[in-house]
Coordinates of C-alpha atoms and ligand atoms in Angstrom, one line a residue:
X1 CA 17.9 -15.0 33.7
X2 CA 20.8 -12.8 32.5
X3 CA 21.8 -9.1 32.8
X4 CA 22.0 -6.7 29.9
X5 CA 22.6 -3.0 29.3
X6 CA 19.6 -1.3 27.6
X7 CA 19.0 2.2 26.4
X8 CA 15.8 3.8 27.6
X9 CA 14.2 7.2 27.7
X10 CA 11.7 8.6 30.2
X11 CA 10.5 11.7 28.4
X12 CA 10.7 12.9 24.8
X13 CA 13.6 15.3 24.0
X14 CA 17.1 15.7 22.6
X15 CA 19.8 13.0 22.7
X16 CA 20.5 13.8 26.4
X17 CA 17.3 11.9 27.4
X18 CA 18.9 8.6 26.5
X19 CA 20.0 6.6 29.5
X20 CA 21.9 3.3 29.7
X21 CA 20.4 1.1 32.4
X22 CA 20.9 -2.5 33.5
X23 CA 18.0 -4.9 33.2
X24 CA 17.3 -8.6 33.8
X25 CA 16.5 -10.5 30.6
X26 CA 14.3 -13.6 31.2
X27 CA 13.4 -16.7 29.3
X28 CA 11.5 -16.4 25.9
X29 CA 7.8 -17.2 26.0
X30 CA 5.8 -19.0 23.3
X31 CA 6.7 -17.6 19.8
X32 CA 9.7 -15.7 21.2
X33 CA 13.5 -15.9 21.2
X34 CA 16.3 -14.4 23.4
X35 CA 19.0 -12.8 21.3
X36 CA 22.5 -11.7 22.5
X37 CA 23.4 -8.8 20.2
X38 CA 26.8 -8.2 18.7
X39 CA 25.6 -4.9 17.1
X40 CA 22.4 -2.9 16.6
X41 CA 21.5 -0.5 13.9
X42 CA 20.7 3.2 14.1
X43 CA 17.8 4.6 12.1
X44 CA 16.1 7.9 11.7
X45 CA 12.9 6.4 13.1
X46 CA 14.7 6.2 16.4
X47 CA 15.0 10.0 16.4
X48 CA 11.3 10.5 15.7
X49 CA 10.5 8.2 18.6
X50 CA 13.0 9.8 21.0
X51 CA 12.0 13.3 20.1
X52 CA 8.2 12.7 20.3
X53 CA 7.4 13.0 16.6
X54 CA 6.1 9.5 16.9
X55 CA 4.7 9.5 20.5
X56 CA 5.3 6.4 22.7
X57 CA 4.2 5.2 26.1
X58 CA 7.1 6.2 28.4
X59 CA 9.5 5.1 29.8
X60 CA 10.4 3.0 26.7
X61 CA 13.5 1.3 25.3
X62 CA 14.7 2.3 21.8
X63 CA 16.1 0.8 18.6
X64 CA 14.5 -1.2 15.8
X65 CA 17.2 -3.6 14.5
X66 CA 20.0 -5.8 15.6
X67 CA 22.2 -8.8 14.9
X68 CA 23.5 -11.5 17.2
X69 CA 23.1 -15.0 18.4
X70 CA 20.0 -16.8 19.5
X71 CA 20.5 -17.9 23.2
X72 CA 17.2 -19.5 23.9
X73 CA 14.1 -20.4 21.8
X74 CA 10.5 -20.3 23.1
X75 CA 7.8 -22.9 22.4
X76 CA 6.4 -23.0 18.9
X77 CA 9.3 -21.3 17.2
X78 CA 10.3 -23.6 14.3
X79 CA 12.5 -21.4 12.0
X80 CA 15.3 -20.8 14.6
X81 CA 17.4 -22.8 17.0
X82 CA 19.8 -22.0 19.8
X83 CA 23.2 -20.8 18.4
X84 CA 21.8 -19.4 15.2
X85 CA 23.3 -16.2 13.9
X86 CA 20.4 -13.8 13.2
X87 CA 19.5 -10.3 12.3
X88 CA 16.2 -8.5 12.3
X89 CA 14.3 -5.2 11.9
X90 CA 11.2 -5.2 14.1
X91 CA 8.9 -3.4 16.4
X92 CA 8.7 -2.9 19.4
X93 CA 11.6 -0.6 19.9
X94 CA 14.2 -2.1 22.3
X95 CA 17.1 -3.1 20.1
X96 CA 19.7 -0.8 21.7
X97 CA 20.8 -3.4 24.2
X98 CA 23.2 -6.3 24.9
X99 CA 20.4 -8.9 24.9
X100 CA 16.6 -9.0 24.6
X101 CA 13.6 -11.3 24.4
X102 CA 11.4 -10.6 21.4
X103 CA 8.9 -12.2 19.0
X104 CA 10.7 -14.5 16.6
X105 CA 8.5 -13.9 13.5
X106 CA 10.7 -11.1 12.0
X107 CA 14.0 -12.6 13.1
X108 CA 16.0 -14.0 10.2
X109 CA 18.9 -16.4 10.0
X110 CA 21.9 -14.5 8.8
X111 CA 23.9 -16.1 6.0
X112 CA 27.5 -17.1 6.9
X113 CA 28.9 -14.6 4.5
X114 CA 27.4 -11.6 6.2
X115 CA 29.0 -10.4 9.5
X116 CA 27.0 -9.1 12.5
X117 CA 27.9 -5.4 11.9
X118 CA 26.7 -5.6 8.4
X119 CA 23.6 -7.5 9.5
X120 CA 22.7 -4.9 12.1
X121 CA 23.3 -2.1 9.6
X122 CA 21.3 -3.4 6.7
X123 CA 18.0 -5.0 7.9
X124 CA 15.7 -2.0 8.4
X125 CA 17.2 0.2 5.6
X126 CA 17.6 -2.7 3.2
X127 CA 14.1 -4.1 3.7
X128 CA 12.8 -0.6 3.2
X129 CA 14.5 -0.4 -0.2
X130 CA 13.2 -3.8 -1.0
X131 CA 9.6 -2.7 -0.4
X132 CA 10.0 0.7 -2.1
X133 CA 11.3 -0.9 -5.3
X134 CA 9.3 -4.1 -5.4
X135 CA 6.2 -3.8 -3.4
X136 CA 5.0 -0.2 -3.7
X137 CA 4.6 0.7 -7.3
X138 CA 5.5 -1.4 -10.4
X139 CA 8.9 -0.3 -11.5
X140 CA 10.9 -1.5 -14.5
X141 CA 14.3 -1.0 -16.1
X142 CA 14.5 2.4 -17.7
X143 CA 12.1 4.1 -15.3
X144 CA 13.4 7.3 -13.6
X145 CA 13.2 7.8 -9.8
X146 CA 14.0 10.9 -7.8
X147 CA 15.5 9.7 -4.5
X148 CA 16.1 12.3 -1.7
X149 CA 18.9 11.9 0.9
X150 CA 20.7 9.5 -1.5
X151 CA 23.9 9.4 0.6
X152 CA 22.1 8.2 3.8
X153 CA 21.6 4.7 5.1
X154 CA 18.5 4.0 3.0
X155 CA 19.9 6.2 0.2
X156 CA 23.2 4.4 -0.6
X157 CA 21.4 1.0 -0.6
X158 CA 18.7 2.5 -2.9
X159 CA 21.4 3.8 -5.4
X160 CA 22.9 0.4 -5.7
X161 CA 19.6 -1.4 -5.9
X162 CA 18.4 0.9 -8.6
X163 CA 21.6 0.3 -10.6
X164 CA 21.1 -3.4 -10.3
X165 CA 17.5 -3.1 -11.7
X166 CA 18.4 -0.8 -14.5
X167 CA 16.4 2.1 -12.9
X168 CA 17.7 5.6 -13.5
X169 CA 18.0 7.1 -10.0
X170 CA 18.4 10.8 -9.6
X171 CA 19.8 11.3 -6.1
X172 CA 19.7 14.4 -4.0
X173 CA 22.0 15.2 -1.0
X174 CA 23.0 18.1 1.1
X175 CA 26.7 18.5 0.2
X176 CA 28.9 17.9 -2.8
X177 CA 30.8 15.2 -1.0
X178 CA 27.5 13.3 -0.3
X179 CA 26.5 13.8 -4.0
X180 CA 29.8 12.2 -5.0
X181 CA 29.2 9.3 -2.7
X182 CA 25.7 8.7 -4.1
X183 CA 27.1 8.7 -7.6
X184 CA 29.8 6.2 -6.6
X185 CA 27.1 3.9 -5.4
X186 CA 25.1 4.0 -8.6
X187 CA 23.1 7.2 -8.8
X188 CA 22.8 8.1 -12.5
X189 CA 22.5 11.8 -11.7
X190 CA 23.0 13.8 -8.5
X191 CA 21.7 17.2 -7.2
X192 CA 22.9 19.1 -4.2
X193 CA 19.5 20.4 -3.0
X194 CA 21.1 22.8 -0.6
X195 CA 22.4 25.0 -3.4
X196 CA 20.5 23.9 -6.5
X197 CA 16.8 24.2 -7.4
X198 CA 16.1 20.5 -7.6
X199 CA 12.8 20.9 -9.4
X200 CA 14.5 22.9 -12.2
X201 CA 17.4 20.4 -12.4
X202 CA 15.0 17.4 -12.5
X203 CA 13.1 19.0 -15.4
X204 CA 16.4 19.7 -17.2
X205 CA 17.7 16.1 -16.6
X206 CA 14.4 14.6 -17.9
X207 CA 14.0 16.9 -20.9
X208 CA 11.0 18.5 -19.3
X209 CA 9.1 15.3 -18.8
X210 CA 9.4 14.8 -15.0
X211 CA 10.2 11.5 -13.2
X212 CA 8.0 8.4 -12.9
X213 CA 8.4 8.2 -9.1
X214 CA 9.6 10.3 -6.3
X215 CA 10.8 8.6 -3.1
X216 CA 10.7 11.4 -0.5
X217 CA 11.8 10.8 3.1
X218 CA 12.5 14.5 3.9
X219 CA 8.8 15.5 4.4
X220 CA 7.9 19.1 5.1
X221 CA 10.8 20.8 3.4
X222 CA 10.5 19.0 0.1
X223 CA 7.0 17.7 -0.3
X224 CA 5.5 20.3 -2.7
X225 CA 8.6 20.6 -4.8
X226 CA 8.8 16.9 -5.1
X227 CA 5.3 16.8 -6.5
X228 CA 6.5 19.3 -9.1
X229 CA 9.1 16.8 -10.2
X230 CA 6.6 14.2 -11.3
X231 CA 5.3 13.4 -14.8
X232 CA 1.5 13.3 -15.2
X233 CA 0.1 10.4 -13.2
X234 CA 3.5 9.9 -11.6
X235 CA 3.7 8.4 -8.1
X236 CA 4.8 10.2 -5.0
X237 CA 6.1 7.9 -2.2
X238 CA 6.3 10.0 0.9
X239 CA 7.9 7.6 3.4
X240 CA 9.7 9.8 6.0
X241 CA 9.9 13.2 7.7
X242 CA 13.5 14.1 8.5
X243 CA 12.7 17.8 8.2
X244 CA 9.3 17.5 9.9
X245 CA 5.9 16.0 9.1
X246 CA 4.2 17.1 5.9
X247 CA 1.5 19.6 7.0
X248 CA -2.2 18.9 6.0
X249 CA -2.9 20.0 2.4
X250 CA -5.7 20.2 -0.1
X251 CA -6.0 16.9 -2.0
X252 CA -6.9 19.0 -5.0
X253 CA -3.2 19.8 -5.6
X254 CA -2.7 16.2 -6.8
X255 CA -5.2 16.9 -9.6
X256 CA -3.9 20.3 -10.5
X257 CA -0.3 19.0 -10.7
X258 CA -1.2 16.2 -13.2
X259 CA -3.5 13.6 -11.6
X260 CA -0.7 12.5 -9.4
X261 CA -0.7 9.4 -7.2
X262 CA 0.4 9.5 -3.6
X263 CA 1.2 6.9 -0.9
X264 CA 2.6 7.1 2.6
X265 CA 3.9 3.6 3.4
X266 CA 5.7 2.1 6.3
X267 CA 8.0 -1.0 6.4
X268 CA 6.1 -2.4 9.3
X269 CA 3.0 -3.1 7.2
X270 CA 5.2 -5.0 4.7
X271 CA 7.0 -7.2 7.3
X272 CA 4.0 -7.9 9.5
X273 CA 3.5 -11.4 7.9
X274 CA 6.3 -13.9 8.8
X275 CA 6.6 -15.5 5.4
X276 CA 6.6 -12.2 3.6
X277 CA 9.2 -10.8 5.9
X278 CA 11.5 -13.9 5.5
X279 CA 11.1 -13.7 1.7
X280 CA 12.0 -10.0 1.6
X281 CA 15.0 -10.7 3.8
X282 CA 16.1 -13.5 1.5
X283 CA 16.1 -11.1 -1.5
X284 CA 18.1 -8.6 0.5
X285 CA 20.6 -11.2 1.5
X286 CA 21.0 -12.2 -2.1
X287 CA 21.6 -8.6 -3.2
X288 CA 24.3 -8.3 -0.5
X289 CA 25.9 -11.7 -1.0
X290 CA 26.1 -11.3 -4.7
X291 CA 27.9 -7.9 -4.3
X292 CA 25.2 -6.0 -6.1
X293 CA 24.6 -4.0 -2.9
X294 CA 27.5 -3.3 -0.5
X295 CA 26.5 -2.0 2.9
X296 CA 28.5 1.1 3.8
X297 CA 28.9 1.5 7.5
X298 CA 29.9 5.1 7.8
X299 CA 29.8 5.3 11.6
X300 CA 30.3 2.9 14.5
X301 CA 29.7 3.8 18.1
X302 CA 29.9 2.0 21.5
X303 CA 26.5 1.3 23.0
X304 CA 27.3 3.8 25.8
X305 CA 27.8 6.6 23.2
X306 CA 24.3 6.3 21.7
X307 CA 23.6 10.0 22.5
X308 CA 26.5 11.1 20.4
X309 CA 25.3 8.8 17.6
X310 CA 21.9 10.5 17.7
X311 CA 23.6 14.0 17.6
X312 CA 25.5 13.1 14.5
X313 CA 22.5 11.7 12.7
X314 CA 20.4 14.8 13.5
X315 CA 23.2 17.1 12.4
X316 CA 23.2 15.4 9.0
X317 CA 26.8 14.6 9.4
X318 CA 26.5 10.8 8.9
X319 CA 26.7 8.9 5.6
X320 CA 25.6 5.4 4.8
X321 CA 24.5 3.3 7.8
X322 CA 25.4 3.6 11.5
X323 CA 25.8 0.9 14.1
X324 CA 26.1 0.6 17.9
X325 CA 28.5 -2.1 19.1
X326 CA 27.5 -4.2 22.1
Ligands
LIG401 P1 19.6 8.9 6.8 O1 20.9 8.3 7.0 O2 19.1 9.1 5.4 O3 19.6 10.3 7.5 C1 18.6 11.3 7.2 C2 19.1 12.2 6.1 O4 18.0 13.1 5.8 C3 20.2 13.2 6.5 O5 21.5 12.6 6.5 C4 20.1 14.3 5.6 O6 20.8 14.0 4.4 C5 18.6 14.3 5.2 N1 17.9 15.5 5.7 C6 17.4 16.4 4.9 N2 16.8 17.4 5.7 C7 17.1 17.0 7.0 C8 16.8 17.7 8.2 N3 16.1 18.8 8.3 N4 17.2 17.1 9.4 C9 17.8 15.9 9.3 N5 18.1 15.3 8.1 C10 17.8 15.8 7.0 O7 18.5 8.1 7.6 P2 17.9 6.7 7.4 O8 18.6 6.0 6.3 O9 17.8 6.0 8.7 O10 16.4 7.0 6.9 C11 16.2 7.8 5.8 C12 14.7 8.2 5.8 O11 13.9 7.2 5.5 C13 14.3 8.8 7.1 O12 13.4 9.9 6.9 C14 13.5 7.7 7.7 O13 12.5 8.1 8.6 C15 12.9 7.1 6.4 N6 12.5 5.7 6.6 C16 11.2 5.4 6.4 C17 10.8 4.1 6.5 C18 9.4 3.7 6.2 O14 9.1 2.5 6.0 N7 8.4 4.6 6.0 C19 11.7 3.0 6.8 C20 13.1 3.4 6.9 C21 13.4 4.8 6.8 P3 21.3 15.3 3.4 O15 22.2 16.1 4.3 O16 22.0 14.7 2.3 O17 20.1 16.0 3.1

């Protein structure tokens, strides 16, 4: 039994509901490991959970990814041993802590060349980019993708991943500085959607054709306009709701706008199977170790400053990935 600081919340609300408490961490049961974290990752899903957009049984711990060292291994776990350096993205929430016991299936051995901060910063966002580009719609070199929030955590990884695959990524972001960052990371074109009409710009950039795929994590504020950026039979991947959930709509608009396709995926379907998750992580590690994708940690916070970290993310003042240090 050991002691660990853990972030919990007892009611949905703003960053102020987050509380740091001390909890005993026990021995891992069958199929579980105990991990001592060096760092944990911050993701926009943590904000949906804290604020009640994704309701949870309360009180609950928060945080979906971390990196550290395996302290103890439960019965039946064969891919990890005590002392392994590891990183993961996984439900249930509870990664904002010094140490935890959790299911081992989604925990991956971290290559020597990747440090703990990078490991904590990249798993959830990097595995998301992996499934968006490789497991959601067939994409090939030369295809054009519109990618919103291109200077964020998922966004900067996506810009580089697209460049490596020869995909022409048009990135949007809320400031000119963020647009420049997205371009530096591989976006072929950038649009400041706070001051430019992104539908008109996309039509211009694609000579009126429209893009093959839109990857939209903004939700309510961009949904309809994103559909207007697609070519006939193009694919809309709506995978987040930073501006609020997409309200119910008439399916007929997909027909009217050109027989469009639509999917609303989540990472957690893709990583549910142990072998698939480990294979996805292996590809992510390869992208990072080869230098094709560099993880930009734009912000680091002490675990006790988690509320400030949430404030900055919600204020759209972060770029790249953010981590909490344990
Ligand atoms: P980001 O670092 O991208 O932060 C969110 C960004 O969204 C902001 O920086 C901001 O960029 C943009 N944004 C636009 N409108 C708003 C708004 N009204 N309020 C707040 N932000 C806004 O976060 P992550 O990299 O962690 O995640 C990116 C998105 O991907 C999130 O929506 C997340 O939920 C989604 N996601 C979905 C997954 C899935 O499997 N379905 C998995 C992982 C992430 P700007 O100022 O440039 O507009």
